[in-house]
Amino acid sequence: MPAVAALVFFVIAALAALLALALVDIRTVPPVSGTCALVLTLAALVVAVLR
């Protein structure tokens, strides 16, 4: 269960960071969100391989 809590925390933190970034400069959100998607995809791949 601690892993689920950590996952929820990191997802909320990532969304809050994207929201804050959008408030500063909306043009930077698509490249940053694409990078976040890449990192999450690679993390999911690592988890799938290790399981």
PDB file of N, CA and C in Angstrom:
ATOM      1  N   MET A   1       0.800  -1.209   0.000  1.00  0.00           N
ATOM      2  CA  MET A   1       0.000   0.000   0.000  1.00  0.00           C
ATOM      3  C   MET A   1       0.841   1.271   0.000  1.00  0.00           C
ATOM      4  N   PRO A   2       2.042   1.252   0.611  1.00  0.00           N
ATOM      5  CA  PRO A   2       2.861   2.474   0.546  1.00  0.00           C
ATOM      6  C   PRO A   2       3.245   2.840  -0.892  1.00  0.00           C
ATOM      7  N   ALA A   3       3.362   1.843  -1.766  1.00  0.00           N
ATOM      8  CA  ALA A   3       3.701   2.130  -3.158  1.00  0.00           C
ATOM      9  C   ALA A   3       2.568   2.889  -3.844  1.00  0.00           C
ATOM     10  N   VAL A   4       1.338   2.543  -3.520  1.00  0.00           N
ATOM     11  CA  VAL A   4       0.189   3.230  -4.101  1.00  0.00           C
ATOM     12  C   VAL A   4       0.142   4.675  -3.606  1.00  0.00           C
ATOM     13  N   ALA A   5       0.417   4.869  -2.323  1.00  0.00           N
ATOM     14  CA  ALA A   5       0.430   6.228  -1.776  1.00  0.00           C
ATOM     15  C   ALA A   5       1.529   7.061  -2.428  1.00  0.00           C
ATOM     16  N   ALA A   6       2.685   6.468  -2.661  1.00  0.00           N
ATOM     17  CA  ALA A   6       3.775   7.186  -3.330  1.00  0.00           C
ATOM     18  C   ALA A   6       3.392   7.523  -4.759  1.00  0.00           C
ATOM     19  N   LEU A   7       2.737   6.593  -5.442  1.00  0.00           N
ATOM     20  CA  LEU A   7       2.293   6.838  -6.810  1.00  0.00           C
ATOM     21  C   LEU A   7       1.321   8.007  -6.864  1.00  0.00           C
ATOM     22  N   VAL A   8       0.350   8.009  -5.968  1.00  0.00           N
ATOM     23  CA  VAL A   8      -0.631   9.099  -5.926  1.00  0.00           C
ATOM     24  C   VAL A   8       0.066  10.427  -5.644  1.00  0.00           C
ATOM     25  N   PHE A   9       1.005  10.420  -4.706  1.00  0.00           N
ATOM     26  CA  PHE A   9       1.733  11.639  -4.375  1.00  0.00           C
ATOM     27  C   PHE A   9       2.503  12.166  -5.583  1.00  0.00           C
ATOM     28  N   PHE A  10       3.211  11.295  -6.296  1.00  0.00           N
ATOM     29  CA  PHE A  10       4.007  11.738  -7.437  1.00  0.00           C
ATOM     30  C   PHE A  10       3.132  12.213  -8.594  1.00  0.00           C
ATOM     31  N   VAL A  11       1.995  11.579  -8.803  1.00  0.00           N
ATOM     32  CA  VAL A  11       1.080  12.022  -9.861  1.00  0.00           C
ATOM     33  C   VAL A  11       0.528  13.400  -9.532  1.00  0.00           C
ATOM     34  N   ILE A  12       0.118  13.606  -8.288  1.00  0.00           N
ATOM     35  CA  ILE A  12      -0.399  14.913  -7.882  1.00  0.00           C
ATOM     36  C   ILE A  12       0.697  15.971  -7.978  1.00  0.00           C
ATOM     37  N   ALA A  13       1.912  15.628  -7.580  1.00  0.00           N
ATOM     38  CA  ALA A  13       3.026  16.581  -7.662  1.00  0.00           C
ATOM     39  C   ALA A  13       3.340  16.937  -9.111  1.00  0.00           C
ATOM     40  N   ALA A  14       3.306  15.952 -10.007  1.00  0.00           N
ATOM     41  CA  ALA A  14       3.581  16.226 -11.419  1.00  0.00           C
ATOM     42  C   ALA A  14       2.505  17.117 -12.026  1.00  0.00           C
ATOM     43  N   LEU A  15       1.253  16.847 -11.694  1.00  0.00           N
ATOM     44  CA  LEU A  15       0.169  17.688 -12.214  1.00  0.00           C
ATOM     45  C   LEU A  15       0.246  19.104 -11.656  1.00  0.00           C
ATOM     46  N   ALA A  16       0.589  19.242 -10.389  1.00  0.00           N
ATOM     47  CA  ALA A  16       0.737  20.573  -9.797  1.00  0.00           C
ATOM     48  C   ALA A  16       1.893  21.327 -10.449  1.00  0.00           C
ATOM     49  N   ALA A  17       2.971  20.626 -10.751  1.00  0.00           N
ATOM     50  CA  ALA A  17       4.111  21.266 -11.410  1.00  0.00           C
ATOM     51  C   ALA A  17       3.735  21.728 -12.818  1.00  0.00           C
ATOM     52  N   LEU A  18       2.986  20.906 -13.547  1.00  0.00           N
ATOM     53  CA  LEU A  18       2.544  21.318 -14.879  1.00  0.00           C
ATOM     54  C   LEU A  18       1.595  22.505 -14.811  1.00  0.00           C
ATOM     55  N   LEU A  19       0.727  22.520 -13.828  1.00  0.00           N
ATOM     56  CA  LEU A  19      -0.185  23.653 -13.656  1.00  0.00           C
ATOM     57  C   LEU A  19       0.586  24.928 -13.339  1.00  0.00           C
ATOM     58  N   ALA A  20       1.558  24.828 -12.449  1.00  0.00           N
ATOM     59  CA  ALA A  20       2.377  25.999 -12.123  1.00  0.00           C
ATOM     60  C   ALA A  20       3.163  26.469 -13.342  1.00  0.00           C
ATOM     61  N   LEU A  21       3.668  25.532 -14.122  1.00  0.00           N
ATOM     62  CA  LEU A  21       4.392  25.889 -15.335  1.00  0.00           C
ATOM     63  C   LEU A  21       3.475  26.578 -16.336  1.00  0.00           C
ATOM     64  N   ALA A  22       2.239  26.095 -16.435  1.00  0.00           N
ATOM     65  CA  ALA A  22       1.276  26.715 -17.344  1.00  0.00           C
ATOM     66  C   ALA A  22       0.953  28.142 -16.909  1.00  0.00           C
ATOM     67  N   LEU A  23       0.939  28.386 -15.619  1.00  0.00           N
ATOM     68  CA  LEU A  23       0.674  29.748 -15.138  1.00  0.00           C
ATOM     69  C   LEU A  23       1.834  30.683 -15.466  1.00  0.00           C
ATOM     70  N   VAL A  24       3.050  30.143 -15.524  1.00  0.00           N
ATOM     71  CA  VAL A  24       4.213  30.974 -15.838  1.00  0.00           C
ATOM     72  C   VAL A  24       4.336  31.192 -17.342  1.00  0.00           C
ATOM     73  N   ASP A  25       4.322  30.103 -18.104  1.00  0.00           N
ATOM     74  CA  ASP A  25       4.474  30.206 -19.563  1.00  0.00           C
ATOM     75  C   ASP A  25       3.786  29.013 -20.213  1.00  0.00           C
ATOM     76  N   ILE A  26       2.659  29.249 -20.829  1.00  0.00           N
ATOM     77  CA  ILE A  26       1.830  28.175 -21.374  1.00  0.00           C
ATOM     78  C   ILE A  26       2.521  27.460 -22.544  1.00  0.00           C
ATOM     79  N   ARG A  27       3.439  28.130 -23.230  1.00  0.00           N
ATOM     80  CA  ARG A  27       4.092  27.518 -24.395  1.00  0.00           C
ATOM     81  C   ARG A  27       5.037  26.381 -24.008  1.00  0.00           C
ATOM     82  N   THR A  28       5.465  26.312 -22.767  1.00  0.00           N
ATOM     83  CA  THR A  28       6.409  25.267 -22.362  1.00  0.00           C
ATOM     84  C   THR A  28       5.722  23.984 -21.904  1.00  0.00           C
ATOM     85  N   VAL A  29       4.419  23.997 -21.777  1.00  0.00           N
ATOM     86  CA  VAL A  29       3.720  22.822 -21.248  1.00  0.00           C
ATOM     87  C   VAL A  29       3.791  21.615 -22.191  1.00  0.00           C
ATOM     88  N   PRO A  30       3.531  21.751 -23.502  1.00  0.00           N
ATOM     89  CA  PRO A  30       3.585  20.544 -24.345  1.00  0.00           C
ATOM     90  C   PRO A  30       4.932  19.815 -24.342  1.00  0.00           C
ATOM     91  N   PRO A  31       6.087  20.511 -24.454  1.00  0.00           N
ATOM     92  CA  PRO A  31       7.346  19.759 -24.406  1.00  0.00           C
ATOM     93  C   PRO A  31       7.585  19.078 -23.053  1.00  0.00           C
ATOM     94  N   VAL A  32       7.225  19.757 -21.991  1.00  0.00           N
ATOM     95  CA  VAL A  32       7.445  19.187 -20.656  1.00  0.00           C
ATOM     96  C   VAL A  32       6.507  18.014 -20.416  1.00  0.00           C
ATOM     97  N   SER A  33       5.254  18.130 -20.833  1.00  0.00           N
ATOM     98  CA  SER A  33       4.318  17.023 -20.632  1.00  0.00           C
ATOM     99  C   SER A  33       4.710  15.821 -21.488  1.00  0.00           C
ATOM    100  N   GLY A  34       5.282  16.074 -22.667  1.00  0.00           N
ATOM    101  CA  GLY A  34       5.789  14.965 -23.493  1.00  0.00           C
ATOM    102  C   GLY A  34       6.940  14.248 -22.813  1.00  0.00           C
ATOM    103  N   THR A  35       7.813  15.014 -22.175  1.00  0.00           N
ATOM    104  CA  THR A  35       8.923  14.418 -21.443  1.00  0.00           C
ATOM    105  C   THR A  35       8.410  13.615 -20.257  1.00  0.00           C
ATOM    106  N   CYS A  36       7.405  14.142 -19.553  1.00  0.00           N
ATOM    107  CA  CYS A  36       6.808  13.407 -18.426  1.00  0.00           C
ATOM    108  C   CYS A  36       6.201  12.094 -18.913  1.00  0.00           C
ATOM    109  N   ALA A  37       5.525  12.127 -20.051  1.00  0.00           N
ATOM    110  CA  ALA A  37       4.930  10.907 -20.597  1.00  0.00           C
ATOM    111  C   ALA A  37       6.007   9.883 -20.942  1.00  0.00           C
ATOM    112  N   LEU A  38       7.131  10.347 -21.485  1.00  0.00           N
ATOM    113  CA  LEU A  38       8.233   9.444 -21.803  1.00  0.00           C
ATOM    114  C   LEU A  38       8.805   8.806 -20.542  1.00  0.00           C
ATOM    115  N   VAL A  39       9.010   9.601 -19.512  1.00  0.00           N
ATOM    116  CA  VAL A  39       9.557   9.084 -18.258  1.00  0.00           C
ATOM    117  C   VAL A  39       8.598   8.072 -17.633  1.00  0.00           C
ATOM    118  N   LEU A  40       7.309   8.374 -17.624  1.00  0.00           N
ATOM    119  CA  LEU A  40       6.324   7.443 -17.063  1.00  0.00           C
ATOM    120  C   LEU A  40       6.257   6.147 -17.872  1.00  0.00           C
ATOM    121  N   THR A  41       6.373   6.250 -19.187  1.00  0.00           N
ATOM    122  CA  THR A  41       6.360   5.057 -20.029  1.00  0.00           C
ATOM    123  C   THR A  41       7.569   4.174 -19.744  1.00  0.00           C
ATOM    124  N   LEU A  42       8.739   4.804 -19.626  1.00  0.00           N
ATOM    125  CA  LEU A  42       9.941   4.028 -19.315  1.00  0.00           C
ATOM    126  C   LEU A  42       9.854   3.408 -17.919  1.00  0.00           C
ATOM    127  N   ALA A  43       9.287   4.134 -16.965  1.00  0.00           N
ATOM    128  CA  ALA A  43       9.136   3.579 -15.617  1.00  0.00           C
ATOM    129  C   ALA A  43       8.185   2.384 -15.634  1.00  0.00           C
ATOM    130  N   ALA A  44       7.100   2.490 -16.381  1.00  0.00           N
ATOM    131  CA  ALA A  44       6.156   1.367 -16.477  1.00  0.00           C
ATOM    132  C   ALA A  44       6.812   0.164 -17.150  1.00  0.00           C
ATOM    133  N   LEU A  45       7.646   0.421 -18.144  1.00  0.00           N
ATOM    134  CA  LEU A  45       8.358  -0.670 -18.809  1.00  0.00           C
ATOM    135  C   LEU A  45       9.319  -1.370 -17.841  1.00  0.00           C
ATOM    136  N   VAL A  46      10.021  -0.603 -17.051  1.00  0.00           N
ATOM    137  CA  VAL A  46      10.947  -1.192 -16.068  1.00  0.00           C
ATOM    138  C   VAL A  46      10.192  -2.024 -15.057  1.00  0.00           C
ATOM    139  N   VAL A  47       9.067  -1.514 -14.571  1.00  0.00           N
ATOM    140  CA  VAL A  47       8.264  -2.264 -13.607  1.00  0.00           C
ATOM    141  C   VAL A  47       7.753  -3.552 -14.230  1.00  0.00           C
ATOM    142  N   ALA A  48       7.303  -3.479 -15.466  1.00  0.00           N
ATOM    143  CA  ALA A  48       6.798  -4.679 -16.138  1.00  0.00           C
ATOM    144  C   ALA A  48       7.903  -5.717 -16.336  1.00  0.00           C
ATOM    145  N   VAL A  49       9.093  -5.269 -16.666  1.00  0.00           N
ATOM    146  CA  VAL A  49      10.199  -6.205 -16.863  1.00  0.00           C
ATOM    147  C   VAL A  49      10.611  -6.833 -15.535  1.00  0.00           C
ATOM    148  N   LEU A  50      10.647  -6.055 -14.475  1.00  0.00           N
ATOM    149  CA  LEU A  50      11.074  -6.570 -13.181  1.00  0.00           C
ATOM    150  C   LEU A  50      10.048  -7.504 -12.551  1.00  0.00           C
ATOM    151  N   ARG A  51       8.802  -7.367 -12.919  1.00  0.00           N
ATOM    152  CA  ARG A  51       7.768  -8.256 -12.380  1.00  0.00           C
ATOM    153  C   ARG A  51       7.759  -9.500 -13.205  1.00  0.00           C
TER     154      ARG A  51
END
